[in-house]
Coordinates of C-alpha atoms and ligand atoms in Angstrom, one line a residue:
M1 CA 90.0 106.4 111.9
K2 CA 91.1 103.8 113.7
S3 CA 89.3 100.4 113.6
Y4 CA 89.6 97.5 115.7
R5 CA 88.1 94.0 115.7
Q6 CA 88.1 90.9 118.3
E7 CA 85.7 88.0 118.9
L8 CA 84.6 86.9 122.6
W9 CA 84.3 83.1 122.4
F10 CA 81.2 81.4 125.1
E11 CA 80.8 77.6 126.2
V12 CA 77.6 78.4 128.5
P13 CA 76.7 74.6 129.8
T14 CA 73.2 75.3 130.2
R15 CA 70.4 75.7 127.4
R16 CA 70.3 79.2 128.0
A17 CA 71.7 82.1 130.3
F18 CA 72.4 85.6 130.5
I19 CA 76.5 86.9 131.1
N20 CA 77.6 90.0 131.8
I21 CA 79.9 91.0 129.3
T22 CA 81.0 94.6 130.0
P23 CA 84.2 93.6 131.2
Q24 CA 85.3 92.1 128.6
V25 CA 83.8 94.6 126.0
E26 CA 85.9 97.4 128.4
A27 CA 89.1 95.2 127.9
C28 CA 88.5 95.4 124.4
L29 CA 88.4 99.5 123.9
R30 CA 91.6 99.5 126.6
D31 CA 93.4 97.4 123.7
S32 CA 92.0 99.5 120.6
G33 CA 92.8 103.0 122.2
I34 CA 90.1 104.7 121.2
Q35 CA 89.5 107.7 122.7
E36 CA 85.9 108.8 120.8
G37 CA 84.0 106.6 118.3
L38 CA 81.4 103.7 119.0
V39 CA 81.4 100.5 120.0
L40 CA 79.2 97.7 117.9
C41 CA 78.8 94.5 119.7
N42 CA 76.9 91.2 118.1
A43 CA 76.2 87.7 118.7
M44 CA 77.4 86.2 115.7
H45 CA 75.0 83.4 116.0
I46 CA 71.1 83.5 115.7
T47 CA 70.0 82.1 118.4
A48 CA 71.6 84.5 120.8
S49 CA 71.4 88.2 122.0
V50 CA 73.6 90.6 122.9
F51 CA 71.1 93.5 124.8
I52 CA 71.9 96.1 127.7
N53 CA 70.2 96.2 130.6
D54 CA 70.7 95.9 134.4
D55 CA 72.5 93.8 135.9
E56 CA 69.7 92.3 138.3
S57 CA 69.4 88.7 139.0
G58 CA 65.6 88.8 139.4
L59 CA 65.6 90.9 136.3
H60 CA 67.2 87.9 134.5
H61 CA 64.6 85.6 136.2
D62 CA 61.7 87.3 135.1
Y63 CA 62.8 87.6 131.6
D64 CA 63.7 83.9 131.2
Q65 CA 60.2 83.3 132.7
W66 CA 58.7 86.0 129.9
L67 CA 60.6 84.5 127.0
E68 CA 59.5 80.9 127.7
R69 CA 55.8 82.1 128.3
L70 CA 56.0 83.8 124.9
A71 CA 58.4 80.9 123.1
P72 CA 58.3 77.9 125.2
H73 CA 60.6 75.5 124.8
A74 CA 58.7 72.4 125.0
P75 CA 56.8 70.6 123.6
V76 CA 59.4 70.9 120.4
S77 CA 56.6 69.5 118.3
Q78 CA 54.8 72.4 118.1
Y79 CA 57.4 74.5 115.8
R80 CA 58.1 73.7 112.2
H81 CA 61.6 74.6 112.5
N82 CA 62.3 71.5 114.6
V83 CA 62.9 68.7 112.2
G84 CA 65.9 67.3 112.8
E85 CA 66.7 70.0 115.9
D86 CA 65.0 71.5 118.9
N87 CA 65.8 75.1 118.7
A88 CA 63.3 77.1 117.4
D89 CA 62.0 78.6 120.5
A90 CA 66.1 79.5 120.8
H91 CA 65.6 81.8 117.3
M92 CA 62.6 83.5 118.6
K93 CA 63.9 84.6 122.0
R94 CA 67.3 86.2 120.0
Q95 CA 64.5 87.9 117.6
I96 CA 63.0 89.7 120.7
M97 CA 66.0 90.3 122.7
G98 CA 68.0 91.5 119.8
R99 CA 70.9 91.0 117.6
E100 CA 73.6 93.8 118.7
I101 CA 74.3 97.1 120.5
V102 CA 76.1 100.6 119.9
V103 CA 77.3 102.5 122.7
A104 CA 79.3 105.4 122.3
V105 CA 82.9 105.8 123.5
T106 CA 83.8 109.1 125.1
D107 CA 87.2 109.6 126.7
G108 CA 88.2 106.4 126.3
K109 CA 85.1 104.8 128.3
L110 CA 81.9 103.3 127.2
D111 CA 79.3 106.2 127.9
F112 CA 76.6 104.3 129.4
G113 CA 73.2 105.6 131.0
T114 CA 72.8 104.8 134.9
W115 CA 73.0 101.0 135.5
E116 CA 73.1 99.8 131.9
Q117 CA 75.6 96.7 131.3
I118 CA 76.0 94.9 128.5
F119 CA 74.6 91.3 128.2
Y120 CA 75.1 88.1 126.4
G121 CA 72.3 86.1 126.2
E122 CA 72.3 82.7 125.4
F123 CA 69.1 80.2 124.3
D124 CA 70.6 77.6 122.7
G125 CA 74.0 76.7 125.2
R126 CA 76.2 74.4 125.4
R127 CA 78.3 74.8 122.4
R128 CA 81.2 77.4 121.5
K129 CA 79.5 80.5 120.0
R130 CA 80.8 83.7 119.4
V131 CA 80.6 87.7 119.6
L132 CA 82.0 90.0 117.6
V133 CA 83.2 93.3 119.1
K134 CA 84.0 96.2 116.4
I135 CA 85.1 99.9 117.9
I136 CA 85.8 102.9 115.3
G137 CA 86.9 106.1 116.1
E138 CA 90.0 108.1 116.9
Ligands
ZN201 ZN1 67.5 76.2 114.4

């Protein structure tokens, strides 16, 4: 069995953003040379997510509004976590959107369902953060 590991780095200039990272994950898969196996991709921070959905700007706007209704950033004083920091909402948004994704690899390609793409979800940006890509197979 082959094994491949790579870290993808991001520094989002805003507090929140969604970034399509499918091209980077596909590049990792090409580098790995693996034809049949699994890709695991996870955020390495507790205020960011990796998830799969459609690459559609209206949907991403809707996610942002929905997450803000569930866990509003302000007022920051509403959260007990915010003693010396202001990112309690980002921890909760990450929890909802998830830590990681797994995609099957078939014939050297990501074996997606219709419209599926991989996204990095940032909820406490403006600093350097990592995503892990781990690929195993033959
Ligand atoms: Zn925190």
